[in-house]
Short mmCIF file of C-alpha atoms in Angstrom, two decimals:
data_model
loop_
_atom_site.label_atom_id
_atom_site.label_comp_id
_atom_site.label_asym_id
_atom_site.label_seq_id
_atom_site.Cartn_x
_atom_site.Cartn_y
_atom_site.Cartn_z
CA MET A 5 -32.68 -12.50 -3.85
CA THR A 6 -32.38 -15.87 -2.48
CA THR A 7 -30.19 -17.68 -4.99
CA GLY A 8 -27.03 -19.35 -4.59
CA PHE A 9 -23.58 -17.77 -4.51
CA TRP A 10 -22.39 -18.10 -7.90
CA HIS A 11 -26.02 -17.41 -9.78
CA GLN A 12 -25.37 -14.26 -7.71
CA VAL A 13 -21.82 -13.83 -9.07
CA SER A 14 -22.98 -13.99 -12.60
CA ALA A 15 -25.90 -11.66 -11.94
CA VAL A 16 -23.29 -9.00 -10.83
CA VAL A 17 -21.00 -10.02 -13.97
CA HIS A 18 -24.41 -9.61 -15.99
CA ARG A 19 -24.75 -6.05 -14.27
CA ASP A 20 -21.38 -5.02 -15.11
CA LEU A 21 -21.01 -6.09 -18.62
CA LEU A 22 -24.37 -4.43 -19.58
CA ARG A 23 -23.25 -1.14 -17.83
CA GLU A 24 -20.04 -1.35 -19.88
CA ARG A 25 -21.92 -2.06 -22.99
CA ARG A 26 -24.16 0.82 -22.96
CA ARG A 27 -21.43 3.21 -21.55
CA GLY A 28 -18.56 2.05 -22.92
CA ASP A 29 -15.95 3.40 -20.53
CA VAL A 30 -13.29 0.93 -21.07
CA LEU A 31 -13.67 0.75 -24.82
CA TRP A 32 -14.34 4.12 -25.61
CA ILE A 33 -12.04 5.74 -22.92
CA THR A 34 -9.59 3.54 -20.90
CA ILE A 35 -7.98 1.66 -24.32
CA PRO A 36 -7.95 4.92 -26.27
CA PHE A 37 -5.92 6.63 -23.58
CA GLY A 38 -3.65 3.56 -22.82
CA ALA A 39 -2.83 3.59 -26.78
CA ILE A 40 -2.15 7.42 -26.48
CA ALA A 41 0.51 6.95 -23.62
CA LEU A 42 2.10 3.99 -25.80
CA LEU A 43 2.34 6.41 -28.30
CA LEU A 44 3.67 9.29 -25.92
CA ILE A 45 6.64 7.47 -24.46
CA PRO A 46 8.96 7.25 -27.65
CA LEU A 47 8.38 11.07 -28.23
CA ALA A 48 10.08 11.70 -24.61
CA VAL A 49 12.92 8.75 -24.30
CA GLY A 50 13.65 8.71 -28.30
CA THR A 51 12.19 7.15 -31.52
CA ASP A 52 15.03 4.38 -32.01
CA ALA A 53 13.79 1.22 -32.87
CA ILE A 54 16.51 -0.70 -31.10
CA LEU A 55 15.67 1.16 -27.79
CA LEU A 56 12.04 0.89 -28.36
CA ARG A 57 12.30 -3.04 -28.75
CA GLN A 58 14.23 -2.94 -25.72
CA ILE A 59 12.00 -0.98 -23.33
CA GLY A 60 8.74 -1.91 -25.18
CA PRO A 61 7.91 -4.86 -23.06
CA GLY A 62 8.26 -2.80 -19.64
CA MET A 63 6.22 0.09 -21.19
CA TYR A 64 3.50 -2.24 -21.81
CA TRP A 65 3.58 -3.38 -18.68
CA VAL A 66 3.68 -0.30 -16.73
CA ILE A 67 0.50 1.05 -19.06
CA VAL A 68 -1.50 -2.07 -18.12
CA MET A 69 -0.60 -1.37 -14.53
CA LEU A 70 -1.50 2.07 -14.40
CA PHE A 71 -4.49 2.62 -16.93
CA GLY A 72 -5.85 -0.96 -16.76
CA VAL A 73 -6.68 -0.37 -12.72
CA LEU A 74 -9.05 2.57 -13.81
CA VAL A 75 -11.24 -0.41 -15.55
CA SER A 76 -11.58 -2.25 -12.12
CA VAL A 77 -11.68 0.63 -9.99
CA GLY A 78 -14.60 2.02 -12.03
CA LYS A 79 -16.44 -0.93 -11.77
CA ALA A 80 -16.51 -0.96 -7.89
CA SER A 81 -16.39 3.07 -6.84
CA ASN A 82 -19.15 3.63 -9.78
CA GLU A 83 -22.19 2.57 -7.41
CA THR A 84 -23.75 5.08 -5.57
CA LEU A 85 -25.23 4.79 -1.80
CA PRO A 86 -29.04 4.02 -3.04
CA GLN A 87 -27.66 1.25 -5.08
CA GLN A 88 -25.43 -0.36 -2.49
CA ASP A 89 -28.41 -0.39 -0.14
CA ALA A 90 -31.00 -1.72 -2.97
CA SER A 91 -28.48 -4.56 -3.54
CA ALA A 92 -28.23 -5.41 0.48
CA LEU A 93 -32.13 -5.12 0.48
CA LEU A 94 -32.25 -7.82 -2.16
CA GLY A 95 -30.15 -9.84 -0.12
CA LEU A 96 -26.61 -9.77 -2.42
CA ASP A 97 -24.11 -11.76 -0.66
CA PRO A 98 -21.26 -9.02 -0.52
CA ALA A 99 -18.28 -11.70 -0.98
CA ALA A 100 -20.60 -12.64 -3.99
CA GLY A 101 -20.77 -8.69 -5.03
CA PHE A 102 -17.11 -8.68 -4.72
CA VAL A 103 -16.21 -11.74 -7.05
CA GLY A 104 -18.71 -10.68 -9.26
CA ARG A 105 -17.32 -7.00 -9.99
CA ALA A 106 -13.84 -8.53 -10.01
CA THR A 107 -14.86 -11.19 -12.61
CA SER A 108 -16.46 -8.72 -14.78
CA ALA A 109 -13.15 -6.06 -14.46
CA THR A 110 -11.06 -9.30 -15.00
CA LEU A 111 -12.69 -9.60 -18.50
CA LEU A 112 -12.41 -6.16 -19.37
CA LEU A 113 -8.93 -5.99 -18.49
CA LEU A 114 -8.28 -8.93 -20.80
CA ILE A 115 -9.74 -7.06 -23.79
CA PHE A 116 -7.79 -4.07 -22.53
CA GLU A 117 -4.67 -6.12 -22.54
CA VAL A 118 -5.08 -7.80 -25.92
CA VAL A 119 -5.89 -4.44 -27.49
CA VAL A 120 -3.07 -2.39 -25.77
CA GLY A 121 -0.67 -5.36 -26.72
CA VAL A 122 -1.73 -5.46 -29.97
CA VAL A 123 -0.71 -1.47 -30.17
CA ALA A 124 2.76 -2.25 -28.34
CA VAL A 125 3.45 -4.61 -30.72
CA GLY A 126 3.25 -2.37 -33.99
CA LEU A 127 4.40 1.00 -32.16
CA TYR A 128 7.62 -1.06 -30.47
CA ASP A 129 7.96 -4.01 -32.50
CA VAL A 130 8.07 -6.06 -29.50
CA SER A 131 8.88 -9.96 -30.36
CA ILE A 132 5.89 -12.32 -28.79
CA ILE A 133 7.50 -15.27 -27.32
CA GLY A 134 6.24 -18.16 -25.58
CA ILE A 135 2.63 -17.68 -26.41
CA PRO A 136 1.27 -20.33 -23.62
CA TRP A 137 3.23 -18.61 -20.93
CA LEU A 138 2.63 -15.29 -22.24
CA ILE A 139 -1.41 -15.89 -22.09
CA VAL A 140 -1.01 -17.13 -18.73
CA THR A 141 0.65 -14.08 -17.18
CA LEU A 142 -1.80 -12.12 -19.02
CA ILE A 143 -4.50 -13.91 -17.03
CA ILE A 144 -3.24 -13.49 -13.90
CA VAL A 145 -2.40 -10.26 -14.36
CA ALA A 146 -5.85 -9.23 -14.86
CA ILE A 147 -7.04 -10.93 -12.22
CA GLY A 148 -4.52 -9.34 -10.05
CA LEU A 149 -5.09 -5.92 -11.09
CA ALA A 150 -9.01 -6.58 -11.05
CA LEU A 151 -9.17 -8.02 -7.42
CA LEU A 152 -6.72 -4.97 -6.28
CA GLY A 153 -8.56 -2.47 -8.03
CA THR A 154 -11.97 -4.07 -6.94
CA LEU A 155 -10.81 -4.16 -3.08
CA THR A 156 -9.45 -0.60 -3.15
CA GLY A 157 -12.32 0.76 -5.12
CA SER A 158 -14.60 -0.65 -2.40
CA ILE A 159 -12.40 0.66 0.35
CA VAL A 160 -12.62 4.39 -1.03
CA ASN A 161 -16.37 4.12 -2.15
CA SER A 162 -18.03 7.25 -1.18
CA THR A 163 -15.27 8.96 0.78
CA SER A 164 -14.13 12.87 -0.03
CA ALA A 165 -11.67 11.76 -1.77
CA GLY A 166 -13.23 9.19 -4.16
CA THR A 167 -11.33 7.41 -6.69
CA ALA A 168 -8.52 10.08 -6.76
CA LEU A 169 -7.05 8.27 -4.06
CA VAL A 170 -7.07 4.97 -5.77
CA PRO A 171 -3.92 4.86 -8.00
CA LEU A 172 -1.96 5.71 -4.70
CA LEU A 173 -3.23 2.96 -3.18
CA VAL A 174 -3.20 0.74 -6.01
CA ALA A 175 0.16 1.45 -7.61
CA PRO A 176 2.54 0.36 -4.76
CA LEU A 177 0.68 -2.92 -4.32
CA SER A 178 0.75 -4.07 -7.46
CA VAL A 179 4.43 -3.95 -7.81
CA PRO A 180 4.77 -7.70 -7.21
CA LEU A 181 2.62 -7.82 -10.06
CA LEU A 182 4.57 -5.64 -12.42
CA LEU A 183 7.69 -7.36 -11.25
CA GLY A 184 6.27 -10.91 -11.96
CA ALA A 185 5.14 -9.87 -15.41
CA THR A 186 7.98 -7.74 -16.67
CA GLN A 187 10.54 -10.52 -15.00
CA SER A 188 8.61 -13.45 -16.66
CA TYR A 189 8.74 -11.99 -20.35
CA GLU A 190 12.59 -11.37 -19.70
CA GLY A 191 12.84 -15.26 -18.59
CA LEU A 192 10.79 -16.26 -21.47
CA ARG A 193 13.25 -14.20 -23.33
CA LEU A 194 16.46 -15.88 -22.22
CA GLY A 195 15.04 -19.11 -22.34
CA HIS A 196 14.94 -19.51 -18.37
CA SER A 197 12.16 -21.03 -16.41
CA ILE A 198 9.76 -18.59 -15.16
CA LEU A 199 8.07 -20.84 -12.60
CA SER A 200 9.16 -18.78 -9.52
CA TRP A 201 7.68 -15.40 -10.83
CA VAL A 202 4.27 -17.19 -12.08
CA LEU A 203 3.98 -18.61 -8.49
CA LEU A 204 4.85 -14.91 -7.14
CA MET A 205 1.95 -13.38 -8.82
CA VAL A 206 -0.53 -16.44 -7.97
CA ALA A 207 0.50 -16.17 -4.38
CA VAL A 208 -0.55 -12.71 -4.63
CA VAL A 209 -3.94 -13.22 -6.32
CA LEU A 210 -4.74 -15.62 -3.69
CA ILE A 211 -3.81 -13.34 -0.76
CA VAL A 212 -5.79 -10.51 -2.27
CA ALA A 213 -8.45 -12.94 -3.05
CA ILE A 214 -8.82 -14.19 0.47
CA ILE A 215 -8.69 -10.35 1.93
CA GLY A 216 -11.25 -9.24 -0.41
CA VAL A 217 -14.02 -12.01 0.28
CA LEU A 218 -13.22 -11.88 3.85
CA THR A 219 -13.66 -8.53 4.39
CA ALA A 220 -16.46 -7.62 1.70
CA ARG A 221 -19.09 -7.94 4.63
CA PRO A 222 -17.28 -5.42 6.78
CA LEU A 223 -16.83 -2.94 3.87
CA GLN A 224 -20.43 -3.10 2.74
CA GLU A 225 -21.52 -2.25 6.61
CA THR A 226 -19.21 1.00 6.50
CA MET B 161 -1.96 16.45 40.75
CA GLN B 162 1.76 15.41 40.93
CA ALA B 163 1.16 11.98 40.13
CA GLN B 164 -0.69 13.12 37.08
CA THR B 165 2.14 15.64 36.13
CA ARG B 166 4.47 12.52 36.81
CA ASN B 167 2.32 10.29 34.41
CA ARG B 168 2.73 12.99 31.67
CA GLN B 169 6.38 13.27 32.01
CA TRP B 170 7.53 9.41 32.05
CA PRO B 171 7.18 9.12 28.13
CA TRP B 172 9.91 12.07 27.66
CA VAL B 173 12.10 10.87 30.52
CA ALA B 174 12.20 7.32 28.94
CA ILE B 175 12.52 8.62 25.50
CA GLY B 176 15.62 11.30 27.09
CA LEU B 177 17.49 8.85 28.82
CA SER B 178 17.42 5.67 26.57
CA LEU B 179 18.59 8.36 23.57
CA ALA B 180 21.15 9.68 25.41
CA VAL B 181 22.33 5.89 26.28
CA ALA B 182 22.11 4.99 22.74
CA PHE B 183 24.05 8.27 21.17
CA THR B 184 26.77 8.08 23.89
CA LEU B 185 27.49 4.46 23.03
CA SER B 186 27.42 5.03 19.46
CA MET B 187 29.95 7.71 19.52
CA VAL B 188 32.35 5.50 21.74
CA SER B 189 31.95 2.52 19.56
CA PRO B 190 35.19 2.08 17.14
CA ALA B 191 35.26 3.62 13.58
CA ASP B 192 35.10 0.82 11.09
CA SER B 193 37.81 -0.02 9.11
CA VAL B 194 36.37 0.18 5.77
CA GLN B 195 33.77 2.73 6.23
CA GLY B 196 35.39 4.93 8.68
CA ASP B 197 32.98 7.04 11.01
CA LEU B 198 30.44 6.76 8.20
CA VAL B 199 29.29 3.69 10.15
CA ARG B 200 27.74 5.88 12.87
CA ILE B 201 24.95 6.21 10.68
CA MET B 202 24.04 2.60 11.20
CA TYR B 203 23.46 3.10 14.73
CA VAL B 204 20.38 5.41 13.69
CA HIS B 205 19.33 3.68 10.23
CA VAL B 206 19.03 0.19 11.70
CA PRO B 207 17.00 1.18 14.37
CA ALA B 208 14.56 3.59 12.31
CA ALA B 209 14.40 0.60 9.92
CA TRP B 210 13.59 -1.77 12.80
CA LEU B 211 10.59 0.41 14.11
CA ALA B 212 9.16 0.71 10.60
CA TYR B 213 8.77 -3.20 10.38
CA LEU B 214 7.52 -3.41 14.08
CA ALA B 215 5.15 -0.30 13.44
CA PHE B 216 3.82 -1.41 10.39
CA PHE B 217 3.32 -5.28 11.97
CA VAL B 218 1.42 -3.55 14.70
CA THR B 219 -0.93 -1.68 12.24
CA PHE B 220 -1.36 -5.06 10.77
CA VAL B 221 -2.33 -6.24 14.20
CA GLY B 222 -4.34 -3.43 14.91
CA SER B 223 -6.27 -3.66 11.40
CA VAL B 224 -7.01 -7.48 11.99
CA GLY B 225 -8.27 -6.70 15.80
CA TYR B 226 -10.59 -4.34 14.92
CA LEU B 227 -12.10 -6.51 11.91
CA THR B 228 -12.59 -9.37 14.40
CA THR B 229 -14.08 -7.39 17.39
CA LYS B 230 -15.20 -3.96 16.11
CA ASP B 231 -13.68 -2.11 19.03
CA LEU B 232 -12.32 1.28 17.92
CA ARG B 233 -9.03 0.80 20.56
CA TRP B 234 -7.72 -1.43 18.10
CA ASP B 235 -8.26 0.91 15.43
CA ARG B 236 -6.47 3.69 17.24
CA ILE B 237 -3.46 1.38 17.73
CA ALA B 238 -3.28 0.66 13.95
CA ALA B 239 -3.66 4.55 13.01
CA ALA B 240 -1.23 5.72 15.66
CA SER B 241 1.60 2.89 14.53
CA ALA B 242 1.03 3.79 11.16
CA GLU B 243 2.17 7.14 11.47
CA ILE B 244 5.08 6.57 13.53
CA GLY B 245 6.03 3.88 10.95
CA VAL B 246 5.73 6.34 8.10
CA TYR B 247 7.88 8.81 9.91
CA PHE B 248 10.66 6.02 10.61
CA THR B 249 10.33 4.52 7.18
CA GLY B 250 11.01 7.79 5.85
CA LEU B 251 13.75 8.68 8.31
CA ALA B 252 15.48 5.32 7.27
CA ILE B 253 15.18 6.13 3.61
CA ALA B 254 16.73 9.47 4.10
CA LEU B 255 19.75 8.25 6.06
CA GLY B 256 20.38 5.28 3.90
CA MET B 257 21.03 8.05 1.05
CA ILE B 258 23.20 10.10 2.99
CA TRP B 259 25.22 6.99 3.61
CA ALA B 260 24.87 5.72 -0.24
CA LYS B 261 26.33 8.82 -1.75
CA PRO B 262 29.93 8.59 -0.49
CA THR B 263 30.10 4.90 -0.27
CA TRP B 264 28.09 3.87 -3.40
CA GLY B 265 28.64 7.28 -5.12
CA VAL B 266 25.03 7.83 -5.89
CA TRP B 267 21.92 8.86 -3.53
CA TRP B 268 19.71 6.21 -4.58
CA THR B 269 20.26 2.79 -6.38
CA TRP B 270 17.47 0.27 -7.97
CA ASP B 271 18.11 -2.14 -5.28
CA ALA B 272 15.53 -4.73 -4.45
CA ARG B 273 15.60 -3.76 -0.39
CA LEU B 274 15.64 0.46 -1.36
CA THR B 275 12.92 0.16 -3.96
CA LEU B 276 10.50 -2.06 -2.06
CA THR B 277 10.96 0.02 0.99
CA ALA B 278 10.07 3.37 -0.89
CA ILE B 279 6.99 1.23 -1.87
CA MET B 280 6.02 0.21 1.54
CA PHE B 281 6.50 4.08 2.54
CA PHE B 282 4.17 4.80 -0.19
CA VAL B 283 1.67 2.12 1.02
CA TYR B 284 1.43 3.39 4.48
CA LEU B 285 1.30 6.80 3.08
CA GLY B 286 -1.96 5.89 1.13
CA TYR B 287 -3.33 4.27 4.60
CA LEU B 288 -2.94 7.89 6.24
CA ALA B 289 -4.37 9.67 3.34
CA LEU B 290 -7.34 7.05 3.36
CA ARG B 291 -7.66 8.05 7.12
CA ARG B 292 -8.21 11.92 6.45
CA THR B 293 -10.77 11.42 3.65
CA THR B 294 -13.65 10.20 6.15
CA ASP B 295 -14.44 11.85 9.32
CA ASP B 296 -16.85 8.95 11.49
CA PRO B 297 -14.45 6.89 13.06
CA VAL B 298 -16.34 3.96 12.57
CA ILE B 299 -16.58 3.94 8.85
CA ARG B 300 -13.05 5.47 8.56
CA ALA B 301 -11.84 2.28 11.11
CA GLY B 302 -13.88 -0.32 8.59
CA ARG B 303 -12.04 0.86 5.78
CA SER B 304 -8.71 1.61 6.79
CA SER B 305 -8.29 -1.69 8.85
CA VAL B 306 -8.98 -3.58 5.18
CA LEU B 307 -5.93 -1.67 3.75
CA GLY B 308 -3.93 -2.11 7.19
CA VAL B 309 -4.25 -5.92 6.38
CA LEU B 310 -3.72 -5.67 2.73
CA GLY B 311 -0.47 -3.53 3.06
CA ALA B 312 1.22 -6.05 5.77
CA LEU B 313 2.02 -8.13 2.28
CA GLN B 314 4.99 -5.61 2.00
CA ILE B 315 6.67 -6.29 5.37
CA PRO B 316 7.87 -9.73 4.25
CA LEU B 317 9.03 -8.91 0.85
CA VAL B 318 11.14 -5.61 2.10
CA HIS B 319 12.89 -7.66 4.68
CA PHE B 320 13.72 -10.78 2.97
CA SER B 321 14.50 -8.75 -0.59
CA VAL B 322 18.13 -8.78 0.30
CA VAL B 323 18.08 -12.57 0.91
CA TRP B 324 15.67 -13.38 -2.19
CA TRP B 325 17.53 -11.25 -4.51
CA ARG B 326 21.21 -10.59 -4.97
CA THR B 327 21.26 -6.85 -4.19
CA LEU B 328 23.62 -3.84 -3.48
CA HIS B 329 21.91 -3.65 0.09
CA GLN B 330 23.79 -5.64 2.61
CA PRO B 331 21.95 -8.97 4.17
CA PRO B 332 20.44 -8.29 7.72
CA SER B 333 22.83 -7.13 10.25
CA LEU B 334 21.39 -8.50 13.52
CA VAL B 335 18.53 -11.15 12.71
CA ARG B 336 20.39 -13.95 10.75
CA PRO B 337 20.33 -17.73 11.25
CA ASP B 338 24.28 -17.89 11.71
CA GLY B 339 24.08 -15.18 14.30
CA PRO B 340 24.73 -11.12 14.21
CA ALA B 341 27.23 -10.00 11.00
CA ILE B 342 28.87 -7.59 13.54
CA GLN B 343 32.06 -9.00 15.32
CA ASP B 344 33.07 -6.33 17.36
CA PRO B 345 31.19 -6.27 20.78
CA LEU B 346 31.20 -2.39 21.48
CA MET B 347 29.69 -1.81 18.17
CA LEU B 348 27.04 -4.91 18.50
CA THR B 349 25.97 -3.68 21.97
CA ALA B 350 25.84 -0.09 20.54
CA LEU B 351 23.34 -1.21 17.86
CA ILE B 352 21.48 -3.36 20.22
CA VAL B 353 21.13 -0.40 22.86
CA GLY B 354 20.10 1.71 19.70
CA VAL B 355 17.16 -0.59 18.63
CA LEU B 356 16.03 -0.72 22.31
CA ALA B 357 16.02 3.02 22.64
CA PHE B 358 14.37 3.39 19.56
CA THR B 359 11.64 1.01 20.66
CA ILE B 360 11.17 2.94 23.96
CA VAL B 361 10.63 6.27 21.76
CA TYR B 362 8.01 4.16 19.70
CA GLY B 363 6.20 2.46 22.64
CA SER B 364 6.08 6.61 24.23
CA LEU B 365 4.89 7.90 20.78
CA MET B 366 2.23 5.12 20.27
CA VAL B 367 0.99 5.93 23.95
CA LYS B 368 0.74 9.89 23.28
CA ARG B 369 -0.77 9.42 20.02
CA ILE B 370 -3.14 7.08 20.70
CA GLU B 371 -4.43 9.45 23.73
CA LEU B 372 -4.37 12.57 21.08
CA ILE B 373 -6.72 10.22 18.44
CA LYS B 374 -9.04 9.44 21.40
CA LEU B 375 -9.47 12.94 22.05
CA ASP B 376 -10.01 13.50 18.52
CA ASP B 377 -12.61 10.98 18.44
CA GLN B 378 -14.38 12.64 21.57
CA LYS B 379 -14.07 16.14 20.04
CA ALA B 380 -15.94 15.10 16.97
CA ALA B 381 -18.56 13.15 18.81
CA ILE B 382 -19.25 16.29 21.23
CA GLU B 383 -19.20 18.44 17.84
CA GLN B 384 -21.82 16.26 16.09
CA SER B 385 -24.06 16.23 19.40
CA ILE B 386 -24.21 19.98 19.66
CA GLU B 387 -27.38 21.20 17.99
CA ARG B 388 -26.47 23.59 15.49
CA PRO B 389 -28.63 26.20 13.72
CA VAL B 390 -30.01 24.67 10.43
CA ALA B 391 -28.70 26.17 7.44
CA GLY B 392 -30.88 28.95 6.08
CA GLU B 393 -32.72 29.43 9.37
CA ALA B 394 -31.57 33.33 9.46
CA VAL B 395 -33.20 33.83 6.10
CA THR B 396 -36.83 34.97 6.39
CA VAL B 397 -39.95 35.48 4.28
CA PRO B 398 -39.62 39.04 2.61
CA ASP B 399 -42.54 41.25 3.54
CA LEU B 400 -43.85 42.82 0.26
CA GLY B 401 -46.45 44.62 1.82
CA ALA B 402 -49.22 42.30 0.76
CA SER B 403 -51.20 43.05 3.97
CA SER B 404 -51.85 46.82 3.77
#
């Protein structure tokens, strides 16, 4: 494989999406799991409509963080050692592999966010406000989670703990994204500027992307 | 032999002396006009929090050092520092909670500094958990150093949280643009000496812990090099009496 960087990225994205189409991990497991979680919360905290409308956006983002990370981790940690060796022997640039896996995870996360969002709107009667900014927030969170999940998935790949360790690593690291997403919605609801929260999320995304690209090769070597 | 014993004992002597001085000063310093004797928790809480920052920053430096040089010594520094950092972060959180109950009326409040410190604690707990999943020192170093770099994102967030958000937790006591918040010279001296004493404790623990990690690595290497019996070697072909 002696093609350019972006060609390699698109090949990895194509491979991951094809694998998802065949196995349906996200569509048939993670999305229903997230929807069930949204259904269970009112049973625990009460079914009062006003309360649910109030906590709905926050619950939605927590579900996106906790379940969405499974989407990106799956893409990164499902590769077996022979598959990794084959990719390396084919000359796949580790950075292109990282960007490709993160891109496919972003696309799947966006689908996850939209479907679970529809469920949240239906169950919690959440009002949709500031649609352009909401779309921007959804995209940034999807990219950020995809990058974090892909990076931590690469770190834990082939360790004895495997994916069991990933939630412990990703959940604390995704806090700036959770804060940014929830505060952006709150800002839109109150009519305040959300630029500072968006910038915080963009900064996190950029830093994680840089770390991911720079450490892709050392991680492949281990 | 005597020199070796002296070398082994100096960290404990340093720890004992520095802590004794810090303890004496914190006891003779005056009680606060508002908080009373409760303020004495600050003489351990602030140095513990300082050590947490220092330790995690050293973990970051060690991780970057390993990624750039591939020298395992950097990884040992990062690992030892993370262990000490997790311990002192836990201590700072526990002491903060003990102080908060009589002062704020609750053990825990959803304050930005408190919450982010707890999150930082879990980030490095994850770092230590990751290290336990791999036996090979080189693989372990490669993976944990990436997390060591990633985890450092939390340090500025935690420190500046009291500046960026309007929080219940007071702003920094010592490192401020307009000078230390504490006006009483004896209280300020006790606090600074406490910070220095804890830094000596950190340095001494680092030396000991790095030695231990090095010995652990050597032990693992020896164990791997020893020729061991192959699994199933004791199983022999059963004699079914076919030859007779």
